Short mmCIF file of C-alpha atoms in Angstrom, two decimals:
data_model
loop_
_atom_site.label_atom_id
_atom_site.label_comp_id
_atom_site.label_asym_id
_atom_site.label_seq_id
_atom_site.Cartn_x
_atom_site.Cartn_y
_atom_site.Cartn_z
CA MET T 746 -19.74 -20.51 4.31
CA GLN T 747 -16.90 -22.14 1.76
CA SER T 748 -17.93 -19.48 -0.33
CA ILE T 749 -16.95 -16.68 1.86
CA LEU T 750 -13.41 -18.00 2.16
CA SER T 751 -13.32 -18.66 -1.50
CA GLN T 752 -14.06 -14.51 -1.75
CA CYS T 753 -11.76 -13.52 1.06
CA ALA T 754 -9.01 -15.34 -0.41
CA THR T 755 -9.89 -13.30 -3.92
CA LEU T 756 -9.75 -10.36 -1.96
CA ASP T 757 -5.66 -11.27 -0.23
CA GLU T 758 -4.72 -11.93 -3.99
CA GLU T 759 -5.97 -8.71 -4.96
CA PHE T 760 -4.56 -6.84 -2.33
CA VAL T 761 -0.79 -8.78 -2.42
CA ILE T 762 -1.00 -7.92 -6.32
CA LEU T 763 -1.90 -3.84 -5.25
CA VAL T 764 1.11 -3.05 -2.70
CA PRO T 765 3.56 -3.73 -5.01
CA ILE T 766 2.25 -0.85 -7.46
CA ILE T 767 1.94 1.53 -4.89
CA GLU T 768 5.53 0.96 -3.67
CA THR T 769 6.65 1.36 -7.16
CA MET T 770 5.06 4.57 -7.65
CA ILE T 771 6.10 5.91 -4.11
CA GLU T 772 9.28 7.32 -5.31
CA GLU T 773 7.91 9.68 -7.69
CA LEU T 774 6.40 11.66 -5.00
CA SER T 775 7.46 14.38 -2.65
CA VAL T 776 8.69 14.11 0.61
CA VAL T 777 5.96 14.32 2.64
CA SER T 778 4.07 12.61 0.16
CA ARG T 779 5.41 9.51 0.32
CA GLU T 780 6.01 9.55 3.80
CA PHE T 781 1.99 9.81 3.91
CA VAL T 782 1.43 7.17 1.75
CA SER T 783 3.99 4.64 3.38
CA SER T 784 2.15 5.57 6.85
CA LYS T 785 -1.21 4.57 5.15
CA LEU T 786 0.04 1.10 3.40
CA GLU T 787 1.95 -0.37 6.49
CA PHE T 788 -1.00 0.36 8.17
CA LEU T 789 -3.26 -1.05 5.82
CA LYS T 790 -0.59 -4.41 6.00
CA LYS T 791 -0.94 -4.21 9.42
CA TYR T 792 -4.52 -4.48 9.49
CA SER T 793 -4.27 -7.04 6.99
CA THR T 794 -2.37 -9.37 9.26
CA SER T 795 -5.43 -9.23 12.18
CA LEU T 796 -8.57 -10.09 9.82
CA LYS T 797 -9.82 -13.63 10.23
CA SER T 798 -10.16 -15.72 7.21
CA SER T 799 -14.08 -14.78 7.11
CA GLN T 800 -13.85 -11.44 7.70
CA ILE T 801 -15.17 -10.46 3.94
CA ASP T 802 -16.59 -6.83 4.79
CA ALA T 803 -13.29 -6.01 6.06
CA ARG T 804 -11.44 -7.23 3.15
CA ILE T 805 -13.19 -5.17 0.68
CA HIS T 806 -12.96 -1.98 2.76
CA ARG T 807 -9.23 -2.79 2.96
CA ASN T 808 -8.85 -3.35 -0.59
CA GLN T 809 -10.76 -0.04 -1.49
CA GLN T 810 -8.46 1.96 0.98
CA ILE T 811 -5.21 0.70 -1.23
CA ARG T 812 -7.12 1.93 -4.61
CA ASN T 813 -8.21 4.78 -3.19
CA LEU T 814 -4.37 5.46 -1.92
CA ILE T 815 -3.53 4.57 -5.79
CA GLU T 816 -5.50 6.74 -7.07
CA TYR T 817 -4.29 9.59 -4.46
CA VAL T 818 -0.44 8.67 -5.80
CA LYS T 819 -1.57 8.58 -9.46
CA MET T 820 -2.83 12.43 -8.78
CA HIS T 821 -0.49 13.99 -7.04
CA ARG T 822 2.22 12.36 -9.17
CA GLN T 823 0.70 13.51 -12.42
CA SER T 824 0.37 17.16 -10.94
CA LYS T 825 3.49 17.86 -9.24
CA THR T 826 5.67 19.10 -12.33
CA LYS T 827 3.09 21.15 -13.25
CA SER T 828 2.37 22.57 -9.57
CA VAL T 829 6.29 23.27 -9.60
CA SER T 830 6.27 24.81 -12.65
CA GLN T 831 3.58 27.50 -12.17
CA ILE T 832 4.79 27.77 -8.65
CA TYR T 833 8.31 28.94 -9.99
CA THR T 834 7.47 31.38 -13.06
CA THR T 835 4.46 32.94 -11.14
CA SER T 836 6.86 33.38 -7.97
CA LYS T 837 8.08 37.09 -9.13
CA LYS T 838 4.33 38.58 -9.64
CA ARG T 839 2.65 36.88 -6.05
CA GLN T 840 3.38 37.93 -2.51
CA LYS T 841 5.50 35.53 -0.66
CA PHE T 842 4.40 34.17 2.93
CA HIS T 843 7.35 33.77 5.26
CA THR T 844 7.87 31.33 8.26
CA ASP T 845 10.79 30.44 10.41
CA SER T 846 11.78 27.35 8.47
CA GLY T 847 11.02 29.04 5.31
CA CYS T 848 10.31 25.10 4.58
CA TYR T 849 8.62 24.41 0.87
CA PRO T 850 6.36 21.34 1.65
CA VAL T 851 5.44 23.16 5.02
CA GLN T 852 4.45 26.96 3.12
CA LYS T 853 2.87 25.21 0.55
CA CYS T 854 0.10 24.00 2.90
CA TYR T 855 -0.71 27.63 3.67
CA SER T 856 -2.19 27.79 -0.05
CA ILE T 857 -5.78 27.08 0.99
CA SER T 858 -8.69 28.68 -1.39
CA CYS T 859 -10.30 30.82 0.83
CA SER T 860 -11.25 34.08 0.43
CA THR T 861 -10.21 35.36 3.44
CA LEU T 862 -6.71 34.41 2.53
CA GLN T 863 -4.22 36.40 0.47
CA THR T 864 -2.02 34.81 -2.77
CA THR T 865 0.87 33.42 -2.04
CA GLU T 866 3.42 31.95 -4.29
CA PHE T 867 2.72 28.55 -2.87
CA ASN T 868 -0.96 28.51 -4.58
CA VAL T 869 -1.92 25.65 -5.96
CA ILE T 870 -3.20 25.20 -10.17
CA SER T 871 -6.72 25.37 -9.59
CA PRO T 872 -9.17 28.01 -7.27
CA GLN T 873 -12.25 26.52 -7.35
CA GLN T 874 -13.52 23.14 -5.55
CA ASN T 875 -10.31 21.12 -7.00
CA ASN T 876 -8.10 23.24 -5.05
CA LYS T 877 -10.14 23.46 -1.97
CA TYR T 878 -9.87 18.97 -2.31
CA ILE T 879 -5.63 19.30 -2.97
CA THR T 880 -4.86 21.85 -0.14
CA THR T 881 -7.14 20.24 2.53
CA LYS T 882 -4.98 16.94 1.49
CA ILE T 883 -1.64 18.63 1.69
CA LEU T 884 -3.29 20.16 5.63
CA LYS T 885 -4.01 16.15 6.08
CA GLN T 886 -0.46 14.77 5.12
CA LEU T 887 1.02 17.84 7.52
CA ILE T 888 -1.47 16.60 10.54
CA THR T 889 -0.02 13.22 9.56
CA LYS T 890 2.95 13.83 9.65
CA GLN T 891 3.07 15.56 12.58
CA LYS T 892 1.36 12.87 14.54
CA LYS T 893 3.97 10.68 14.35
CA HIS T 894 6.13 12.60 16.02
CA GLN T 895 3.67 13.62 18.84
CA GLN T 896 6.36 12.72 21.36
CA LYS T 897 8.59 15.30 19.77
CA ALA T 898 6.58 17.73 17.91
CA SER T 899 8.07 20.41 15.95
CA GLU T 900 7.14 23.83 17.05
CA GLN T 901 7.32 25.03 13.37
CA ILE T 902 5.10 22.56 12.11
CA PHE T 903 2.40 22.86 15.10
CA ARG T 904 2.47 26.78 14.65
CA LEU T 905 1.69 26.20 11.04
CA ILE T 906 -1.27 23.37 11.53
CA SER T 907 -2.53 25.85 13.95
CA LYS T 908 -2.38 28.88 11.68
CA CYS T 909 -4.36 26.69 8.70
CA MET T 910 -6.74 25.64 10.89
CA ASN T 911 -7.31 28.84 12.09
CA LEU T 912 -7.84 30.24 8.26
CA ILE T 913 -10.43 27.47 7.15
CA SER T 914 -12.55 27.50 10.48
CA GLU T 915 -13.75 30.88 9.12
CA ASN T 916 -15.28 28.91 5.85
CA PRO T 917 -15.47 25.44 6.98
CA HIS T 918 -18.54 24.33 4.93
CA GLN T 919 -15.71 25.09 1.99
CA PHE T 920 -13.79 22.00 3.01
CA PRO T 921 -15.61 18.92 2.82
CA GLN T 922 -12.69 17.31 5.10
CA TYR T 923 -12.89 19.75 7.65
CA SER T 924 -15.08 18.04 10.47
CA ILE T 925 -11.48 14.98 10.14
CA LEU T 926 -8.98 17.34 10.22
CA LEU T 927 -10.59 19.56 13.15
CA GLU T 928 -10.67 15.81 15.45
CA GLU T 929 -7.31 15.15 14.39
CA TYR T 930 -6.12 18.42 15.11
CA LYS T 931 -7.69 18.31 18.53
CA ALA T 932 -5.57 15.11 19.02
CA ILE T 933 -3.02 16.88 18.26
CA LYS T 934 -3.11 19.60 20.46
CA LYS T 935 -4.06 17.19 23.21
CA ASN T 936 -0.96 15.39 23.06
CA ASN T 937 1.11 18.49 22.86
CA SER T 938 -0.11 20.80 25.41
CA CYS T 939 2.83 22.63 26.43
CA LEU T 940 2.99 24.01 22.71
CA GLU T 941 -0.46 24.84 22.91
CA GLN T 942 0.08 26.57 25.96
CA LYS T 943 2.90 28.44 24.83
CA LEU T 944 1.17 29.68 21.42
CA ASN T 945 -1.99 30.57 23.86
CA LEU T 946 0.24 32.89 25.65
CA GLU T 947 1.50 34.86 23.01
CA GLU T 948 -1.64 35.16 21.03
CA LYS T 949 -3.00 36.31 24.79
CA SER T 950 0.24 38.69 24.74
CA GLN T 951 0.02 39.96 21.26
CA GLN T 952 -3.68 40.79 21.86
CA VAL T 953 -2.58 42.97 25.48
CA LYS T 954 -0.08 44.26 23.03
CA ASP T 955 -3.17 45.46 20.27
CA ASN T 956 -5.31 46.58 23.12
CA ILE T 957 -2.52 49.29 24.38
CA LYS T 958 -1.43 50.12 20.87
CA LYS T 959 -5.15 51.22 20.16
CA LEU T 960 -5.48 52.95 23.78
CA ILE T 961 -2.79 55.17 23.24
CA GLN T 962 -3.67 55.70 19.39
CA SER T 963 -7.18 56.82 21.40
CA GLN T 964 -5.20 59.33 23.87
CA GLU T 965 -3.65 60.23 21.27
CA SER T 966 -6.87 61.05 19.02
CA PHE T 967 -8.52 62.91 22.31
CA LYS T 968 -5.81 65.19 22.69
CA SER T 969 -5.32 66.19 19.76
CA TYR T 970 -9.01 67.07 20.22
CA LEU T 971 -8.79 69.19 23.22
CA ASN T 972 -5.80 70.87 21.61
CA SER T 973 -8.32 71.77 18.82
CA ILE T 974 -10.97 72.78 20.83
CA ILE T 975 -8.95 75.00 23.43
#
């Protein structure tokens, strides 16, 4: 028992050392990433206060989580400058995707490497597996940001998340984190039922408009055919 308590104390000391390390790195992140990391770190701190003195497995898991968080910060910090540079230099050559807000951090999550998507000026660096890993992380951040404001959800972000999820659902096998994102997306929809109903209504309305348009085109074609044989 004494050995377990000693190991728990060592793990707690390690956690105390890791916390300020990640806190000093947060300021080098983008706004969305900073909020994501800060919320995760705050959760781990609160989680630590709830642990009993002998819960060694929980402490191991907690420390692993914060180490993973540090690696994430390092990766994002290292790629940040290069990503911004590439976005700037290729912006005139690539097709732009516009949203109502025109917000860069929000639009960036559209850069999902999928065969059904067009290339946009917000594509990330690599088109291979690393690209999928990074872009799902961005979508994860966006969902996390939305969950923090579920009572007064941003309609623009909600729409964007919905579009992103619809796009990656066409090829879910290409995104390892898809199942996790899907569960969190369902939770967001549940807590924002009014926005979900509005979005569904707009989609159905658009489908009706499209069907009417096709019907008119079909009638015009039939009319032209009749005129040709008369």
